[in-house]
């Protein structure tokens, strides 16, 4: 039996909705973090503490912890935390996204109110929500005193320090799923907020990042802000999150995905360029569409033979900056189509909805996969899609995505702000000789299979074991 684990994240591994008849339905929890952590549940003895996202979930939270079953059938305990709705809005919609997200993805310039007073949303939103989650985590630790607390991501930077103050002997690990930036980038925030964030994370025994680059930035910013670089060095490690390879193999072979592939094949052009993202400014879809337009401009022979299929999951649409970026994305696609499209050829096929099976079908069918984020903690699509691709597809990958550190040998690297460079990279990807395409795809696959989600989870637990004080 595995050691007890209390996972803490903002979004839970399952979501709950009421259908038209008021019946409760569960939905697969969305997002990379939840997908990657789900296999941890199947180790057994897991409690998951997560925020209630809406009225339905707040109502469930009030009824106490629930027993849920993972896709593989393992039972786990789910403890939903009900926040006051206004506090949650300030926490999620004003502080975590956009402020922390933008600071940590080099997007601060996109925020049009950099002087806005953060003090009240910070205190009444971020601090309040972190405190509520920490209280719930402590009561779960009291049920299972030897459990490890495993806290996730930028929503919950303060939880470790709050828990440490209440339970000094707790074993606490943290994983940061987004980029960490250097002291200069943190300087756009009030110093007391940046310091609280760094102190919060340093209250852990072990802190994981996807790459050595983000880990080094953490050490540098801990040194600059708190004079605790050595402490950060001792506690941190890089361990890129991974894919449940068996799940993707099964999905790709499933009838549901086959049916979606048949639909795609019926209307696909000769060359299919694919992108699969959330409609998030950090994902850089607008420059991706512009680059595709430049490709069509410089290679007229491709017109009519190629299409860019963009499957974008609408994300954080309660936050104005994200709505604006989704609209800009739609305009950029329309601009390319207006300029180059004909009655029987649509160059950019933009589909804004959450349709996981359609994404997996497109993973099998692409010839070129374009992933060009401005910055990205890792980018799981860069691992998932090549795993199941059936056409020796070529990966064009931003050098600013964490996954580039693992896959650079086999990907065509691009600078996310360089639109012409991305057009050139697309042209190169299309003309690579077949043997080289195959070799590059095989290289990515063997890396993804060698460092799969089990290897990732084992390393996380080893790091914690090595760092937590003995006897804790
Ligand atoms: O680490 C980034 C992350 O937390 C991932 O889980 C996921 O890609 C995304 O952000 C989900 O965001 P949200 O919970 O706001 O939909």
XYZ file of C-alpha atoms and ligand atoms in Angstrom:
488
model
C 0.000 0.000 0.000
C 1.347 3.438 -0.915
C 2.062 6.095 1.726
C -0.948 8.380 2.228
C -0.890 11.452 0.035
C -2.940 14.641 0.264
C -2.879 16.403 -3.107
C -3.937 20.042 -3.039
C -4.780 21.996 -6.198
C -7.192 24.691 -7.218
C -8.980 22.676 -9.907
C -9.936 19.178 -8.864
C -9.508 15.915 -10.764
C -13.236 15.799 -11.545
C -15.776 18.549 -11.993
C -19.482 18.391 -11.149
C -22.470 19.713 -13.079
C -26.243 19.412 -12.725
C -27.928 18.227 -15.908
C -31.278 19.552 -17.141
C -33.142 17.263 -14.695
C -31.036 18.435 -11.766
C -29.103 15.138 -11.670
C -25.460 15.344 -10.661
C -22.958 14.497 -13.429
C -19.182 14.306 -13.131
C -16.897 15.615 -15.874
C -13.229 14.951 -16.553
C -11.202 17.710 -14.823
C -9.653 19.902 -17.503
C -6.064 21.109 -17.838
C -2.536 19.773 -17.919
C -1.980 19.629 -14.182
C -5.003 17.493 -13.492
C -4.257 15.181 -16.420
C -0.702 14.644 -15.295
C -1.515 14.072 -11.630
C -4.449 11.760 -12.187
C -2.293 8.603 -12.199
C -1.128 9.453 -8.665
C -4.639 8.665 -7.490
C -4.234 5.104 -8.728
C -1.374 4.520 -6.298
C -4.084 4.393 -3.615
C -4.686 6.214 -0.326
C -5.072 9.642 -1.883
C -7.115 12.550 -0.621
C -7.521 15.437 -3.050
C -8.322 18.905 -1.712
C -9.610 21.314 -4.384
C -11.616 24.522 -4.671
C -15.334 24.395 -5.396
C -15.651 26.222 -8.720
C -19.328 27.126 -8.809
C -22.622 26.921 -6.907
C -23.066 23.196 -7.618
C -19.642 22.414 -6.211
C -20.116 24.783 -3.265
C -23.284 22.900 -2.407
C -21.373 19.592 -2.570
C -18.568 21.045 -0.444
C -21.039 21.866 2.298
C -22.029 18.182 2.455
C -18.461 17.174 3.436
C -15.743 15.056 1.826
C -16.845 12.657 -0.915
C -15.652 9.313 -2.113
C -14.884 9.313 -5.844
C -13.532 6.717 -8.239
C -10.725 7.353 -10.739
C -11.066 6.313 -14.406
C -9.062 3.179 -13.484
C -11.509 2.413 -10.662
C -9.435 3.439 -7.635
C -11.338 5.078 -4.803
C -10.087 8.419 -3.490
C -11.363 10.987 -1.050
C -12.296 14.384 -2.497
C -12.536 17.371 -0.221
C -13.987 20.434 -1.933
C -13.367 23.814 -0.327
C -16.191 26.354 -0.660
C -14.900 29.918 -0.929
C -17.003 33.016 -0.664
C -17.841 33.750 -4.363
C -16.471 37.314 -4.271
C -13.262 36.163 -2.541
C -12.889 33.459 -5.202
C -13.387 36.002 -8.003
C -10.626 38.194 -6.567
C -8.380 35.163 -6.064
C -8.851 33.513 -9.475
C -9.965 36.344 -11.764
C -7.899 39.264 -10.433
C -4.755 37.893 -8.761
C -3.907 34.354 -9.948
C -5.035 34.990 -13.535
C -4.143 37.501 -14.908
C -1.568 38.993 -12.485
C 0.551 36.000 -11.415
C -0.002 34.181 -14.716
C 1.052 37.236 -16.741
C 4.087 37.984 -14.548
C 5.263 34.382 -14.886
C 4.715 34.190 -18.654
C 6.504 37.415 -19.664
C 3.136 39.015 -20.473
C 3.042 41.867 -18.010
C 2.820 44.406 -20.855
C -0.554 42.919 -21.803
C -2.040 44.039 -18.524
C -3.438 47.490 -19.134
C -3.727 48.471 -15.457
C -0.237 47.850 -14.078
C -0.787 50.491 -11.383
C -4.029 48.978 -10.141
C -4.038 48.570 -6.403
C -3.473 44.918 -5.711
C -3.577 45.177 -1.934
C -7.310 44.505 -1.483
C -7.647 41.637 -4.049
C -4.470 40.143 -2.626
C -5.686 40.203 0.971
C -9.400 39.483 0.441
C -8.941 37.128 -2.507
C -5.585 35.361 -2.791
C -4.671 35.279 0.902
C -8.226 34.385 1.958
C -8.532 31.521 -0.565
C -5.075 30.156 0.320
C -5.964 30.270 3.998
C -9.209 28.373 3.438
C -7.398 25.702 1.410
C -4.642 25.448 4.049
C -7.255 24.973 6.815
C -8.857 22.142 4.839
C -5.440 20.586 4.185
C -4.593 20.677 7.892
C -7.822 18.949 8.828
C -6.995 16.244 6.261
C -3.494 15.889 7.744
C -5.085 15.454 11.155
C -7.023 12.464 9.776
C -3.823 10.988 8.299
C -0.904 12.432 10.304
C 1.775 10.608 8.288
C 0.493 11.784 4.954
C 2.584 13.906 2.625
C 0.984 17.141 1.523
C 1.557 17.743 -2.179
C 0.570 21.309 -3.142
C 0.189 22.386 -6.772
C 0.905 25.531 -8.689
C 0.626 29.293 -8.677
C -2.848 29.475 -7.176
C -1.611 28.156 -3.850
C 1.817 29.664 -3.167
C 0.872 30.610 0.412
C -0.566 27.251 1.473
C 2.753 25.657 2.566
C 3.608 28.518 4.946
C 0.103 28.540 6.436
C 0.230 24.781 6.969
C 3.786 24.905 8.362
C 2.668 27.489 10.951
C -0.122 25.157 12.126
C 1.704 21.800 11.753
C 5.481 22.448 11.914
C 6.295 18.751 11.462
C 4.258 18.284 8.240
C 5.962 16.821 5.140
C 5.178 19.266 2.382
C 6.074 19.086 -1.293
C 5.181 21.601 -4.008
C 5.136 21.494 -7.785
C 5.198 24.636 -9.915
C 3.590 23.904 -13.294
C 4.326 27.265 -14.919
C 7.574 29.130 -15.674
C 9.456 30.721 -12.793
C 10.917 34.110 -13.617
C 13.919 36.021 -12.308
C 13.984 38.821 -9.724
C 13.596 41.568 -12.364
C 10.257 40.138 -13.491
C 8.954 39.775 -9.933
C 9.797 43.458 -9.373
C 6.577 44.547 -11.153
C 4.659 43.357 -8.068
C 4.642 45.066 -4.664
C 7.671 43.730 -2.781
C 5.616 42.357 0.105
C 3.559 40.244 -2.305
C 6.633 38.827 -4.067
C 8.244 38.093 -0.720
C 5.130 36.354 0.636
C 5.049 34.163 -2.497
C 8.696 33.144 -2.136
C 8.404 32.569 1.614
C 5.270 30.493 1.025
C 7.014 28.143 -1.398
C 10.181 27.935 0.714
C 8.093 26.569 3.594
C 8.094 23.255 1.664
C 10.590 20.434 2.061
C 10.769 19.866 -1.682
C 9.874 22.058 -4.671
C 9.659 20.681 -8.219
C 9.868 22.535 -11.540
C 9.590 21.284 -15.115
C 13.033 22.517 -16.121
C 16.408 23.480 -14.762
C 15.857 26.947 -16.247
C 12.755 27.618 -14.077
C 14.490 26.075 -11.059
C 17.548 28.347 -11.441
C 15.282 31.395 -11.748
C 13.649 30.327 -8.467
C 17.021 30.116 -6.729
C 17.983 33.546 -8.123
C 14.729 35.225 -7.064
C 14.828 33.620 -3.581
C 18.342 35.016 -3.184
C 17.449 38.503 -4.459
C 14.194 38.857 -2.526
C 14.930 36.984 0.687
C 18.674 36.272 0.734
C 17.723 32.554 0.784
C 19.253 31.277 -2.449
C 21.029 28.414 -0.651
C 17.800 27.297 0.919
C 16.068 27.338 -2.472
C 18.974 25.417 -4.030
C 18.759 22.690 -1.373
C 15.016 22.186 -1.630
C 14.424 22.371 -5.375
C 14.743 19.994 -8.314
C 13.748 19.823 -11.987
C 11.471 16.969 -13.072
C 9.441 17.592 -16.239
C 5.893 16.352 -15.964
C 5.007 13.461 -18.234
C 2.293 11.626 -20.082
C 0.273 8.553 -19.196
C 1.435 6.768 -22.346
C -0.897 3.781 -21.935
C -3.899 6.090 -21.708
C -2.968 7.803 -24.982
C -2.241 4.532 -26.771
C -5.676 3.262 -25.757
C -7.443 6.470 -26.641
C -5.844 6.646 -30.084
C -7.012 3.087 -30.805
C -10.544 3.649 -29.475
C -13.660 3.577 -31.667
C -14.556 7.096 -30.577
C -11.247 8.496 -31.830
C -11.397 6.417 -35.013
C -14.790 7.939 -35.779
C -13.442 11.465 -35.259
C -10.451 10.668 -37.479
C -12.748 9.537 -40.266
C -14.547 12.900 -40.099
C -11.230 14.724 -40.230
C -9.896 12.602 -43.097
C -13.006 13.319 -45.162
C -12.231 17.010 -45.222
C -8.477 17.274 -44.662
C -6.182 18.866 -47.225
C -2.962 17.231 -48.412
C -0.888 18.912 -45.642
C -2.381 19.438 -42.188
C -0.735 21.832 -39.742
C -2.223 21.517 -36.259
C -2.274 23.517 -33.068
C -4.095 22.453 -29.874
C -4.155 24.983 -27.038
C -6.267 26.900 -24.608
C -7.295 30.386 -25.831
C -4.669 31.856 -23.507
C -2.508 34.861 -24.447
C 0.595 32.902 -23.428
C -0.134 30.300 -26.129
C 0.470 32.909 -28.853
C -2.131 31.764 -31.396
C -2.285 35.201 -33.036
C 1.392 35.110 -34.083
C 0.938 31.504 -35.128
C -1.853 32.503 -37.540
C 0.215 35.421 -38.820
C 3.136 33.077 -39.449
C 0.855 30.729 -41.383
C -0.263 33.749 -43.461
C 3.403 34.605 -44.216
C 3.983 31.010 -45.288
C 1.123 31.251 -47.789
C 2.484 34.588 -48.976
C 5.955 33.256 -49.700
C 4.945 29.801 -50.961
C 2.023 30.319 -53.362
C 2.312 26.680 -54.470
C 0.998 25.615 -51.061
C -2.282 27.477 -51.457
C -5.200 25.088 -51.703
C -3.057 22.161 -50.515
C -2.548 23.014 -46.876
C -4.622 24.081 -43.845
C -3.956 25.120 -40.277
C -6.396 23.380 -37.951
C -6.568 25.226 -34.612
C -8.459 23.413 -31.866
C -8.635 25.937 -29.056
C -10.268 25.290 -25.713
C -12.012 28.461 -24.462
C -10.271 29.369 -21.238
C -10.848 31.810 -18.345
C -13.563 33.660 -20.207
C -14.696 35.443 -17.049
C -11.458 37.494 -17.195
C -11.421 40.472 -19.623
C -7.819 40.007 -20.821
C -8.618 36.443 -21.875
C -11.824 37.473 -23.695
C -9.860 40.152 -25.574
C -7.234 37.633 -26.608
C -9.823 35.115 -27.820
C -11.360 37.850 -29.974
C -7.909 38.798 -31.315
C -7.332 35.136 -32.160
C -10.589 34.977 -34.114
C -9.701 38.183 -35.959
C -6.216 36.914 -36.863
C -7.685 33.702 -38.310
C -10.294 35.683 -40.252
C -7.579 37.984 -41.651
C -5.654 35.040 -43.150
C -8.846 33.494 -44.494
C -10.002 36.840 -45.930
C -6.722 37.305 -47.746
C -6.050 33.806 -49.069
C -9.262 31.771 -48.771
C -11.287 30.798 -51.828
C -14.764 29.380 -52.318
C -13.473 25.846 -51.860
C -10.440 26.312 -49.616
C -10.349 27.609 -46.013
C -6.709 28.107 -44.928
C -7.267 28.478 -41.146
C -9.889 26.229 -39.550
C -10.486 27.625 -36.094
C -12.577 25.604 -33.691
C -13.024 27.169 -30.243
C -14.496 24.523 -27.945
C -13.499 21.885 -25.451
C -13.459 18.643 -27.456
C -10.805 16.281 -26.156
C -11.560 13.407 -28.559
C -11.324 15.721 -31.570
C -7.902 16.803 -30.295
C -6.682 13.212 -29.974
C -7.970 12.422 -33.494
C -6.081 15.445 -34.833
C -2.946 14.302 -32.954
C -2.980 11.184 -35.146
C -3.554 13.111 -38.372
C -1.195 16.099 -38.377
C 1.810 16.571 -40.670
C 3.169 19.549 -38.732
C 2.415 20.415 -35.109
C 2.869 24.112 -34.278
C 3.429 24.948 -30.596
C 4.686 28.528 -30.248
C 3.946 29.828 -26.714
C 5.479 33.087 -25.538
C 6.429 31.088 -22.441
C 5.104 27.786 -21.145
C 5.943 25.780 -18.033
C 6.132 22.604 -20.109
C 3.415 22.067 -22.771
C 2.005 18.567 -22.624
C 0.658 18.646 -26.195
C 4.300 18.540 -27.356
C 4.536 15.106 -25.708
C 1.025 13.706 -26.162
C 0.579 14.361 -29.877
C 3.835 12.842 -31.238
C 3.152 9.743 -29.139
C 0.099 8.820 -31.228
C 0.809 10.581 -34.532
C 0.435 8.361 -37.605
C 2.004 10.514 -40.342
C 5.610 11.122 -39.247
C 4.498 14.595 -38.222
C 7.117 17.250 -37.479
C 7.107 19.272 -34.259
C 7.722 23.032 -34.531
C 8.281 24.099 -30.943
C 8.899 27.383 -29.133
C 12.277 27.605 -27.437
C 10.387 29.215 -24.527
C 8.319 26.097 -23.766
C 9.685 23.916 -20.961
C 9.301 20.871 -23.241
C 11.972 22.324 -25.545
C 14.630 21.439 -22.965
C 13.716 17.759 -23.418
C 12.783 17.653 -27.098
C 15.100 20.195 -28.762
C 17.115 17.503 -30.532
C 14.059 16.374 -32.520
C 11.960 19.533 -32.831
C 12.382 22.533 -35.112
C 12.900 25.364 -32.614
C 11.260 28.771 -33.048
C 11.377 32.101 -31.248
C 7.775 32.901 -30.315
C 7.952 36.626 -31.107
C 9.568 36.076 -34.529
C 6.694 35.640 -36.985
C 8.930 35.333 -40.060
C 11.071 32.751 -38.298
C 7.957 30.703 -37.565
C 6.904 30.903 -41.236
C 10.364 29.663 -42.222
C 10.185 26.849 -39.678
C 6.815 25.732 -41.076
C 8.275 25.734 -44.593
C 11.213 23.656 -43.401
C 8.989 21.205 -41.540
C 6.942 20.588 -44.679
C 9.991 19.854 -46.806
C 12.002 17.621 -44.440
C 12.946 14.322 -46.118
C 10.736 11.380 -45.023
C 13.581 9.531 -43.249
C 14.380 12.552 -41.146
C 10.732 13.129 -40.249
C 10.469 9.533 -39.054
C 13.718 9.730 -37.056
C 12.664 12.943 -35.324
C 9.265 11.527 -34.378
C 10.820 8.314 -33.062
C 13.279 10.376 -30.986
C 10.448 12.272 -29.295
C 8.505 9.076 -28.672
C 11.350 7.246 -27.034
C 12.004 10.187 -24.716
C 8.279 10.454 -23.797
C 8.047 6.705 -23.150
C 11.266 6.585 -21.115
C 10.189 9.423 -18.812
C 6.497 8.623 -18.415
C 4.137 9.681 -15.692
C 5.137 6.815 -13.391
C 8.808 7.799 -13.664
C 7.821 11.387 -12.960
C 5.760 10.489 -9.862
C 8.470 8.151 -8.517
C 11.059 10.927 -8.811
C 8.785 13.399 -6.985
C 8.374 11.012 -4.077
C 12.106 10.231 -3.999
C 12.965 13.932 -3.879
C 10.607 14.442 -0.994
C 12.005 11.412 0.825
C 15.529 12.741 0.415
C 14.689 16.221 1.649
C 12.017 15.920 4.330
C 13.445 15.924 7.860
C 13.786 12.337 9.098
C 11.060 11.138 11.395
C 8.664 13.787 10.078
O -0.319 24.837 -14.786
C -1.197 25.478 -15.603
C -2.625 25.061 -15.321
O -2.926 25.075 -13.965
C -2.906 23.681 -15.936
O -3.565 22.846 -15.090
C -3.865 23.955 -17.040
O -3.185 23.918 -18.255
C -4.400 25.315 -16.772
O -3.484 25.976 -15.944
C -5.790 25.289 -16.222
O -6.221 26.541 -15.911
P -7.638 26.797 -15.278
O -7.742 25.981 -14.040
O -7.629 28.283 -15.027
O -8.634 26.409 -16.312
